[in-house]
Coordinates of C-alpha atoms and ligand atoms in Angstrom, one line a residue:
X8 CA -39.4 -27.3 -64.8
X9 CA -39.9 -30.6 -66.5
X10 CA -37.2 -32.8 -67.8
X11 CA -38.7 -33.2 -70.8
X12 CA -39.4 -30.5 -73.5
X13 CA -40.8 -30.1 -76.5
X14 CA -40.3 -27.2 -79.5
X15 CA -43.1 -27.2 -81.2
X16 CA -44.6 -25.6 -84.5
X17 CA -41.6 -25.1 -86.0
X18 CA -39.8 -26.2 -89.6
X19 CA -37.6 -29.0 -88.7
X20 CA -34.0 -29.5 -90.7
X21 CA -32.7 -32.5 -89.6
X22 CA -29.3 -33.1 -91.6
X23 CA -29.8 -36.7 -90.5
X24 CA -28.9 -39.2 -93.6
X25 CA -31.7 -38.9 -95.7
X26 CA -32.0 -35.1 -95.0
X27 CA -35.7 -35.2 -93.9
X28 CA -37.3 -31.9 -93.6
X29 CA -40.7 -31.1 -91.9
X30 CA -42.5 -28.2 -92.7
X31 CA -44.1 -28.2 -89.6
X32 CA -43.0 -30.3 -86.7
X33 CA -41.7 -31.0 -83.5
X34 CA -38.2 -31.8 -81.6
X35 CA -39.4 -33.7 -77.9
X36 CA -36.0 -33.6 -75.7
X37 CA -35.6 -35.8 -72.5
X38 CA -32.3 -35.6 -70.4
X39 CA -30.4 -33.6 -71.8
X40 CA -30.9 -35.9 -75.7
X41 CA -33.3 -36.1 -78.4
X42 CA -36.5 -38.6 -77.5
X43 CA -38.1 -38.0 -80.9
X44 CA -38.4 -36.1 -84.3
X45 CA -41.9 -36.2 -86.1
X46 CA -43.7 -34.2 -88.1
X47 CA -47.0 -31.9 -87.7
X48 CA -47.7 -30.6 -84.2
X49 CA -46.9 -32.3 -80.4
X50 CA -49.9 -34.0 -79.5
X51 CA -50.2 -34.1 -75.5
X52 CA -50.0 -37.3 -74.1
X53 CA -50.7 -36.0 -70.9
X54 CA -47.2 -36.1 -69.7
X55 CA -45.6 -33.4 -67.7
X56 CA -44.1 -31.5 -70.7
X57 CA -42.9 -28.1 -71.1
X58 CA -43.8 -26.7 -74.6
X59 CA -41.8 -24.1 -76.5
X60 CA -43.9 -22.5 -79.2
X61 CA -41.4 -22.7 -82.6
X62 CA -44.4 -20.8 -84.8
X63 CA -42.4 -18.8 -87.2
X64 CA -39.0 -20.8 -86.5
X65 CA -36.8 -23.1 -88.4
X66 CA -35.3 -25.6 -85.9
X67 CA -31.9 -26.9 -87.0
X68 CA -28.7 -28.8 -85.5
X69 CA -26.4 -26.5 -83.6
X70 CA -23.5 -25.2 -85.6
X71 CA -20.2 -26.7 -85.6
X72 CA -17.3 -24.7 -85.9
X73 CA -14.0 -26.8 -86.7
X74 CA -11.6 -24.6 -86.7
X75 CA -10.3 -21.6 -84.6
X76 CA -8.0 -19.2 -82.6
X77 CA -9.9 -17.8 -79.5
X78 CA -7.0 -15.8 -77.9
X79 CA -7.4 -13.9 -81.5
X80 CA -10.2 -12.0 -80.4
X81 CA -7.7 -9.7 -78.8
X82 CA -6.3 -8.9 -81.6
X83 CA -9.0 -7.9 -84.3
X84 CA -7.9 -5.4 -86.8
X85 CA -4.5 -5.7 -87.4
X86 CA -2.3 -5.9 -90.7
X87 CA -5.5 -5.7 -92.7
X88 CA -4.5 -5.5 -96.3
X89 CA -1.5 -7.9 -95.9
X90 CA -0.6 -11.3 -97.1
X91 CA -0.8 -14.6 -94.4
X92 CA 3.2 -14.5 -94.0
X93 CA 3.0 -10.6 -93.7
X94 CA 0.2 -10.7 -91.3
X95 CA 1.5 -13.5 -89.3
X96 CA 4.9 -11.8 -88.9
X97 CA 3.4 -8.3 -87.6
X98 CA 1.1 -10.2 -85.9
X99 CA 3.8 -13.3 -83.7
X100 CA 5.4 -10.2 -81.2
X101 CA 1.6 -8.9 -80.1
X102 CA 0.5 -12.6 -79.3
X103 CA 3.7 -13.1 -77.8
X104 CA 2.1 -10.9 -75.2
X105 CA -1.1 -13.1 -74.2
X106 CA -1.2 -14.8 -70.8
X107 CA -3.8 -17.1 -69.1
X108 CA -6.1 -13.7 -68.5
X109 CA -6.2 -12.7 -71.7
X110 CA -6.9 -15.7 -73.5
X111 CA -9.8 -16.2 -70.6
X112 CA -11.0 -12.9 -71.6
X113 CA -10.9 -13.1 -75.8
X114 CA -12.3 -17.0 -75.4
X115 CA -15.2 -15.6 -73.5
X116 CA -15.9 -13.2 -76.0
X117 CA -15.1 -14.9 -79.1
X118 CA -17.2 -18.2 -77.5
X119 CA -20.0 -16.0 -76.3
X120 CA -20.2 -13.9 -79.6
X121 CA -20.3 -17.7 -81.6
X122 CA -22.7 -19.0 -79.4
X123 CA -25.0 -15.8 -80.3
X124 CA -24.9 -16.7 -84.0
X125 CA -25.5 -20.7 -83.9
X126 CA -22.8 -22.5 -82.7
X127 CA -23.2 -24.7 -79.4
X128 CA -19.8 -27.3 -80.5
X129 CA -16.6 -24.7 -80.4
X130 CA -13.4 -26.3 -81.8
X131 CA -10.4 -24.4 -80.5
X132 CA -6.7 -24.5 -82.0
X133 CA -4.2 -23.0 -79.4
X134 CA -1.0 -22.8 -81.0
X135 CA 0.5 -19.7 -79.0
X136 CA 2.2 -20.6 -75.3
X137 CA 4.7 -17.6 -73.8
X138 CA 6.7 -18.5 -71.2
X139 CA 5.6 -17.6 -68.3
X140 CA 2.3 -17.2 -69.7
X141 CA 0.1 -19.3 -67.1
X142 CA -2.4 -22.2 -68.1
X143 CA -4.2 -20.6 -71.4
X144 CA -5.9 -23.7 -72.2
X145 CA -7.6 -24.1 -69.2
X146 CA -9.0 -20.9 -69.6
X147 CA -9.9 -21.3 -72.9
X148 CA -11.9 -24.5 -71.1
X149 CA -13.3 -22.1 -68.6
X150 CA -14.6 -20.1 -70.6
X151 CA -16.5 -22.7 -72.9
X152 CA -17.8 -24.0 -69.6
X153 CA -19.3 -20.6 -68.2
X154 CA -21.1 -19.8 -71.4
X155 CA -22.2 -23.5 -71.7
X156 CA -21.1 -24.7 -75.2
X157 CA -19.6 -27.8 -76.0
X158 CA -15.9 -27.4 -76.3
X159 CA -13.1 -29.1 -78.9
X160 CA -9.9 -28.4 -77.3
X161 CA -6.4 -28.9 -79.3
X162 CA -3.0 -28.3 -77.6
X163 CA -1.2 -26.6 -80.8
X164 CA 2.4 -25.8 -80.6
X165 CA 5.2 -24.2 -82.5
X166 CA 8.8 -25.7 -82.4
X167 CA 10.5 -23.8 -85.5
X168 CA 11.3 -20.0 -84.8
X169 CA 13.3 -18.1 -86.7
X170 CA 16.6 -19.0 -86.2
X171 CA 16.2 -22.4 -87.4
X172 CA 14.2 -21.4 -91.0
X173 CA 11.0 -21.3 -89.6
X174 CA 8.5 -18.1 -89.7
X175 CA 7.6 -17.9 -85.3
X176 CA 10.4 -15.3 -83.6
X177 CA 12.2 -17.7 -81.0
X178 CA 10.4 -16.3 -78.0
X179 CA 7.3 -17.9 -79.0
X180 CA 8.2 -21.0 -79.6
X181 CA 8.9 -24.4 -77.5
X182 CA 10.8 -27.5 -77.5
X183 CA 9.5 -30.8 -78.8
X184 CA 9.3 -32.5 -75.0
X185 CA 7.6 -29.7 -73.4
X186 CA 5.1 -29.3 -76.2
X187 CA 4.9 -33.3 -76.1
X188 CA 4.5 -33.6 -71.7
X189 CA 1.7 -30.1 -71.8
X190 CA -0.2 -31.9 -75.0
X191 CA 0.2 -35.4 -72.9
X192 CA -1.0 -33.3 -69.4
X193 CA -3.8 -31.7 -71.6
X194 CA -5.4 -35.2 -72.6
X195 CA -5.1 -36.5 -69.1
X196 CA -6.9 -34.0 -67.8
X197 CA -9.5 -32.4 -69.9
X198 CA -10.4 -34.6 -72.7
X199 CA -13.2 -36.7 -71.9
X200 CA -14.6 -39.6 -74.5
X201 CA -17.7 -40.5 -73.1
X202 CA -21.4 -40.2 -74.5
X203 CA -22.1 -36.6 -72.6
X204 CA -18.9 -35.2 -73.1
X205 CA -18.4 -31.7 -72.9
X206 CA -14.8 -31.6 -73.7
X207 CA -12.7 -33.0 -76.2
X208 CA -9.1 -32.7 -76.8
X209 CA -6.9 -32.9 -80.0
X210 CA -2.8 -33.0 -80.9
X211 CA -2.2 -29.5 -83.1
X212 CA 1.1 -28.6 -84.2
X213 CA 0.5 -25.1 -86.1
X214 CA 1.6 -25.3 -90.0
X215 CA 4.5 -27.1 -91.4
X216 CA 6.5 -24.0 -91.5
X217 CA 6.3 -23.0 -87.9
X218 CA 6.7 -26.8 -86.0
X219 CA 9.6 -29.2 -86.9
X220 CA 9.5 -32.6 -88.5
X221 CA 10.3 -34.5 -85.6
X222 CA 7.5 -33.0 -83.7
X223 CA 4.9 -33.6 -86.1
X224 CA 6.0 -37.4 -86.0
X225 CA 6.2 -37.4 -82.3
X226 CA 2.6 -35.9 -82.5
X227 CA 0.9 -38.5 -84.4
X228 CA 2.3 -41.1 -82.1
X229 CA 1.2 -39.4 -79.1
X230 CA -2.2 -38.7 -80.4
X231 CA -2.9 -42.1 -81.4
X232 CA -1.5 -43.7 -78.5
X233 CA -4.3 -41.9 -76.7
X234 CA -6.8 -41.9 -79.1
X235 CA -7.3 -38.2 -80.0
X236 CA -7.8 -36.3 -83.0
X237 CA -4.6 -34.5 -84.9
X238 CA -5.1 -31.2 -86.5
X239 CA -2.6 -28.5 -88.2
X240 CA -3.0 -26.0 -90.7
X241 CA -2.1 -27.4 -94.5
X242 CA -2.3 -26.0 -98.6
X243 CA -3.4 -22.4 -97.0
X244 CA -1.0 -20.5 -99.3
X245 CA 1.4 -20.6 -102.3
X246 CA 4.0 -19.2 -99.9
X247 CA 3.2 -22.5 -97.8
X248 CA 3.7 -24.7 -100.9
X249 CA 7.2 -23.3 -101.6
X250 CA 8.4 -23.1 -97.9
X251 CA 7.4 -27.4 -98.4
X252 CA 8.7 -28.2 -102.1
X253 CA 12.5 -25.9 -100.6
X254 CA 13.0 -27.5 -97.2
X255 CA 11.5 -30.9 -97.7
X256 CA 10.9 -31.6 -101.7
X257 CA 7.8 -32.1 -101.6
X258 CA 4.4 -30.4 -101.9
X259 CA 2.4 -29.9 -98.2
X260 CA 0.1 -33.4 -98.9
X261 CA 3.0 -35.4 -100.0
X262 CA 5.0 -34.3 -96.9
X263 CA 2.4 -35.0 -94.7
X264 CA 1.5 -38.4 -96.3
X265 CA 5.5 -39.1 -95.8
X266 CA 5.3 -38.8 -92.1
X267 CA 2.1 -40.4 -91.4
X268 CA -0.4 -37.5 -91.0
X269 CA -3.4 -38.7 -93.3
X270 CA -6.0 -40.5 -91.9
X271 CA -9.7 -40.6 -90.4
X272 CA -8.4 -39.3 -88.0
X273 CA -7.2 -36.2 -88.9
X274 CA -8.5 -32.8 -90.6
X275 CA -6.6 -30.3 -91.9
X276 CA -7.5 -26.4 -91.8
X277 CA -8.2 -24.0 -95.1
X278 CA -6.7 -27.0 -97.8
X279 CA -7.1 -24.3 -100.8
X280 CA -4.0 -25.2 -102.7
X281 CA -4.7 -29.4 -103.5
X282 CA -4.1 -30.5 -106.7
X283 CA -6.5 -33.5 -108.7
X284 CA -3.9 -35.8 -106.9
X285 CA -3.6 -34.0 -103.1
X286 CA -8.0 -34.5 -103.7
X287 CA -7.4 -37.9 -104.4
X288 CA -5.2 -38.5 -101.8
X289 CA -7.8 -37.0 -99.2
X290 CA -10.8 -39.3 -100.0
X291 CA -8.8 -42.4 -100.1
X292 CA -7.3 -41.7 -96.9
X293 CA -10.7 -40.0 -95.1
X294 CA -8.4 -37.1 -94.0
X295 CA -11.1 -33.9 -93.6
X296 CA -10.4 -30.4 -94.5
X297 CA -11.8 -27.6 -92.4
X298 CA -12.7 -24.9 -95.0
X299 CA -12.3 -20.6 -94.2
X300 CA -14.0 -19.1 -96.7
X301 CA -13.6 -15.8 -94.9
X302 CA -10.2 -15.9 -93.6
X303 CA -9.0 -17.1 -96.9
X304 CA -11.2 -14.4 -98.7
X305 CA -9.9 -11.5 -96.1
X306 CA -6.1 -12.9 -96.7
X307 CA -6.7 -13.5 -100.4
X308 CA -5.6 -16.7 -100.2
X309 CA -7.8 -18.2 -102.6
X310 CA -10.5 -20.7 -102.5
X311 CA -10.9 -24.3 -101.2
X312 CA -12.2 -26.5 -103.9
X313 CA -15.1 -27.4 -102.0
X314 CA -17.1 -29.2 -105.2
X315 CA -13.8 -31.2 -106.1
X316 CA -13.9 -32.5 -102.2
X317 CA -17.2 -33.1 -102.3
X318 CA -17.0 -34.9 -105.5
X319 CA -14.1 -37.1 -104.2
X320 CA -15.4 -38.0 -101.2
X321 CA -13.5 -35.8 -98.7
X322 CA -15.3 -34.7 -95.6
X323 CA -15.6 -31.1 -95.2
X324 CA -16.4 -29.1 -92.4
X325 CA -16.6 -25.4 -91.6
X326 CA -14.6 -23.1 -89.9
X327 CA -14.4 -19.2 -88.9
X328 CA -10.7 -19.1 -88.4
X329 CA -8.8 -16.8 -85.8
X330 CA -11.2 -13.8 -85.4
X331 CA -7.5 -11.8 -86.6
X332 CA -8.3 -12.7 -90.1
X333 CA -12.0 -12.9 -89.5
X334 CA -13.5 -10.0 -87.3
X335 CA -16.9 -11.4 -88.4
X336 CA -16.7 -15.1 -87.0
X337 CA -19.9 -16.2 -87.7
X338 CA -20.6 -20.1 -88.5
X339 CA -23.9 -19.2 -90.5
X340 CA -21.9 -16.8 -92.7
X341 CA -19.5 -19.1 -93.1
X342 CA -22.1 -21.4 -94.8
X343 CA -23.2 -18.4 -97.4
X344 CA -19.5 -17.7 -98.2
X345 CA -18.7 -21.7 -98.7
X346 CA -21.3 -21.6 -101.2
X347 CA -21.0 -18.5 -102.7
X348 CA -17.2 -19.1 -103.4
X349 CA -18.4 -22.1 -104.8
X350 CA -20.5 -21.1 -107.2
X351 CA -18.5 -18.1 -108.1
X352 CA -15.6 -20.6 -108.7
X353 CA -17.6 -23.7 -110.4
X354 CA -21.0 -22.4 -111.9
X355 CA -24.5 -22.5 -110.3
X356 CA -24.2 -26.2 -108.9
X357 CA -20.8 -25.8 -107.0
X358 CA -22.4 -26.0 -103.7
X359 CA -26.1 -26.2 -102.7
X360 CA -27.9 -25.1 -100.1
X361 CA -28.1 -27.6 -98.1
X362 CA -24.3 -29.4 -98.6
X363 CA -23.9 -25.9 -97.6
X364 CA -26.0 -26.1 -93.9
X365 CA -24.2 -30.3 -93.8
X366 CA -21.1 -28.8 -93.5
X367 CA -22.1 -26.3 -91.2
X368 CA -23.4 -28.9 -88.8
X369 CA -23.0 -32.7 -89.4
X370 CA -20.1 -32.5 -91.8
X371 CA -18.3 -30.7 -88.8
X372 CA -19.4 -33.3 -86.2
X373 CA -17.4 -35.8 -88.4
X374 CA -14.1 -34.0 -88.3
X375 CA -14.2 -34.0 -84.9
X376 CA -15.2 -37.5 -84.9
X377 CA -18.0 -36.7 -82.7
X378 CA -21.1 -37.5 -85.3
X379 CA -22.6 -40.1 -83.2
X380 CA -23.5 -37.6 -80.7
X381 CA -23.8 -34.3 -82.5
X382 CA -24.6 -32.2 -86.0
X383 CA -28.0 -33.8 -86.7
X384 CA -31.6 -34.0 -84.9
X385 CA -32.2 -37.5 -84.6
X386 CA -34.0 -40.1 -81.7
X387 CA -30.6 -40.8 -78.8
X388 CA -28.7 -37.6 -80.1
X389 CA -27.2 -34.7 -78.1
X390 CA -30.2 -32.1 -77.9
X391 CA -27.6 -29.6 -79.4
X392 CA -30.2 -27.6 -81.6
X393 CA -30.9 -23.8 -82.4
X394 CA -34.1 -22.5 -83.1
X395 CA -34.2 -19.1 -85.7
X396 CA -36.8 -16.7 -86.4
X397 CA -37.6 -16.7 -89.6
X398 CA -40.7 -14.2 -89.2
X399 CA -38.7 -10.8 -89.6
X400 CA -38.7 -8.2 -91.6
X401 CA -35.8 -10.0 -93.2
X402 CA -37.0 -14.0 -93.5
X403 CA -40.8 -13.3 -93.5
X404 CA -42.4 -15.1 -96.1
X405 CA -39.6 -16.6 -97.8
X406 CA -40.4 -20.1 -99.8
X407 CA -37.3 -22.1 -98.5
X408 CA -36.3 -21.8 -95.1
X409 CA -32.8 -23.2 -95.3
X410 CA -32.7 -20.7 -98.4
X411 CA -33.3 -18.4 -95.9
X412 CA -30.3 -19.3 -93.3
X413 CA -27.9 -19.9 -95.8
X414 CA -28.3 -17.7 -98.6
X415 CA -30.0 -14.6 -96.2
X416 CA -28.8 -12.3 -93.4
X417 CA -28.3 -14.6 -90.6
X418 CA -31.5 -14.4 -88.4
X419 CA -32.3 -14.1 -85.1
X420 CA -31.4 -16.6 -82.8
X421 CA -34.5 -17.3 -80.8
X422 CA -33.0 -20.5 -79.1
X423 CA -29.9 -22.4 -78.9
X424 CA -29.4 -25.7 -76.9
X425 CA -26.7 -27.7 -75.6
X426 CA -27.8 -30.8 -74.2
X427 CA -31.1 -29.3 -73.9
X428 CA -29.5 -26.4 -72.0
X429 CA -30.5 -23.2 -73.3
X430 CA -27.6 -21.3 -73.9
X431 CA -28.9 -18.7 -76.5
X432 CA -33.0 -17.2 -75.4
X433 CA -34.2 -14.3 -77.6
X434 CA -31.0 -13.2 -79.1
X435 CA -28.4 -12.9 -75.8
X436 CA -26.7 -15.7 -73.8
X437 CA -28.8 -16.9 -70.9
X438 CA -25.3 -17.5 -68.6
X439 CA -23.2 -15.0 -69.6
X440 CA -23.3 -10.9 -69.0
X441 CA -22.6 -9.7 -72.5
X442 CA -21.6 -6.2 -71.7
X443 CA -18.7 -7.8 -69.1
X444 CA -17.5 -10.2 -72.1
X445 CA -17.3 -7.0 -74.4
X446 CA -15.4 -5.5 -71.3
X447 CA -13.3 -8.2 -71.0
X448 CA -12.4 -8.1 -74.4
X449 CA -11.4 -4.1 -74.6
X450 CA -9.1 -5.2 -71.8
X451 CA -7.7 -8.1 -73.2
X452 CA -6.9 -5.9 -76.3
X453 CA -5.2 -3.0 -74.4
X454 CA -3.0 -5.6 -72.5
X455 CA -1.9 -7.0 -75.7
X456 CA -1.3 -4.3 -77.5
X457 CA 0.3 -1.9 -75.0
X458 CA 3.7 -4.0 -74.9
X459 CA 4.2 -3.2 -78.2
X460 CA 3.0 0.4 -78.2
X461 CA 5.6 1.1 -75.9
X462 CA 8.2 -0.7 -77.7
Ligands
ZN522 ZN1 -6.1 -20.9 -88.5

């Protein structure tokens, strides 16, 4: 096979700056990165090239997916008509049963079931460590690894159980020096800054009500002394807001600004519940907010004021959230739901089309902070791309493609790349059995859920 390949044929969606669009065009890949973006069709030069024919595809930046819980792939279809504090407290005692297997199992399936629907950059936020519970991060790794997506790693934690006001029982939860050595460990060894980087790893304490002050501070310090990424949950609920204005006087944004967690740097999940000032305080400080629309819809949480965001200057991304309070987990759905929340919210203009693909793909690449490489076909970029069939029953003939993706059933995935890996051919993962993932995963379930059975 020949280093260098070119999709060919297809409609090209760039999401570079100017948001160029080609009807028909073509993607040429060298090494593993992007040599060139043109429109019309390749014309041979009489290299050694191999061709993929894109005729009837839409060619677009791999999906980004900025925030998630991989180990809750085990445990789908709980508590399903109950509130995020109800949920989370029938939900603590059955994670408090995952080890390093199971999270290897449920990461495999929730990475490879992802990767099937557009995403090739996974962002992971691990939260839950049982003692005794082996190392469920590096399996989470693993797993990225063996299906072949690029991989955002965060060592989350949880320092505030029950007995000292927080939600967490005290069995699931750690003290600040071991959460701050195993976040330490984590960066040593996994997180890798360079150019081709696979792996990247973040600082994650879970939600001001389940991590203390002090670790939160401690956090920031250790993330920025190494130069990673900080990331927690913030403004997901009303019961959130009041845990914040009772224990600390303050609403979620203020408390955070208090103790230095705004920045560039850092990107908070779901962010429903800002006010015109919290919005403000976002742009002006560059701090990005990862929005759920699912997961909020499915808790009935409300809705992240995306237009308000956008309007300010915050960056969004887009996340599918835990698959516990998203059994869907689909990046491209997450795009339609962004937009029709919008809308639904804010009138026809809320959201378009294509702010709704940005966020789906370069607007997540900037809350990781990895834009330079990924989110966007351009010349010297990561060849992280998926290719869609757009000549189905469903897409056939449709006037606008990205219509098509964002507002339409998602279609099939004829092609997804990862550094001009294919990880995605004809609708199934090229380096992963599917049927032993979905095993796996019924395994992963019954472990989990048979502790408590039998309590
Ligand atoms: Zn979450």
């Amino acid at each position: 096979m020949s280093a260098v390949s070119v999709l060919d044929g297809c409609t090209v969606v760039t999401m570079d700056s100017e948001q160029h669009e080609y009807a028909v065009g073509h993607v040429v890949i060298d090494g593993g990165r992007i040599r060139s973006v043109a429109p019309g069709p390749y014309v041979p030069t009489g290299d050694d090239v191999d061709i993929v024919d894109g005729t009837g595809c839409v060619l677009t930046p791999g999906l980004v997916n900025t925030h998630h819980h991989l180990y809750q792939w085990a445990t789908r279809g709980y508590a399903v008509d109950a509130t995020l504090f109800e949920w989370l407290t029938a939900l603590y005692p059955v994670w408090g049963n995952i080890n390093e297997r199971v999270v290897g199992q449920a990461a495999s399936a929730g990475i490879g079931h992802l990767a099937l629907s557009g995403c090739t950059t996974v962002m992971d936020h691990h939260y839950v460590f049982p003692r005794g519970g082996g190392d469920v991060l590096g399996a989470e790794i693993e797993a990225a690894g063996d299906i072949g997506v690029r991989f955002f790693a965060t060592r989350g934690s949880m320092d505030l159980g029950r007995s000292d006001g927080g939600l967490p029982p005290d069995h699931v939860v750690e003290s600040i020096d071991e959460i701050l050595h195993a976040s330490a460990a984590a960066i040593d060894l996994h997180h890798d800054a360079s150019a081709d980087s696979m792996v990247r790893v973040g600082v994650a304490p879970c939600s001001p009500f389940s991590v203390t002050t002090d670790l939160l501070r401690e956090a920031a310090t250790l993330a920025r002394d190494r130069g990673v990424r900080l990331h927690t949950h913030l403004a997901e609920t009303l019961d959130e807001d009041d845990f914040c204005r009772e224990r600390f006087g303050q609403a979620p944004i203020d408390y955070m600004e208090s103790i230095g967690w705004l920045g560039p740097d850092v990107w908070f999940a779901h962010g429903i519940h800002f006010d015109d000032k919290a919005i403000r305080t976002l742009a002006r400080t560059g701090t990005g907010v990862a929005h759920c629309p699912s997961s909020n819809a499915r808790l009935g949480a409300g809705v992240c004021r995306t237009r308000d965001l956008l309007d300010a200057g915050a960056p969004i991304g887009l996340g599918v959230d835990g698959a516990a309070s998203n059994e869907a987990t689909s990046l491209l759905e997450e795009a339609r739901h962004a937009l029709l929340f919008a809308r639904a919210l804010g009138g026809p203009t809320a959201l378009g089309v294509r702010q709704a693909l940005e966020a789906a793909t370069i607007g997540g690449a900037r809350l990781l902070g990895w834009e330079d490489e990924i989110g966007s076909i351009e010349p010297g970029k990561q060849a992280d791309v998926c290719l869609w069939r757009m000549d189905t029953l469903a897409h056939a003939g449709i006037a606008d493609p990205v219509a098509g993706l964002v507002l339409g059933t998602p279609p099939p995935l004829e092609l997804a790349l990862v550094a001009g890996r294919p990880v995605v051919r004809g609708g199934h993962l090229t380096r992963a059995d599917e049927a032993a993932l979905a095993a796996g995963a019924v395994e992963a379930s019954r472990q989990v859920r048979a502790p408590v059975l039998a309590g």
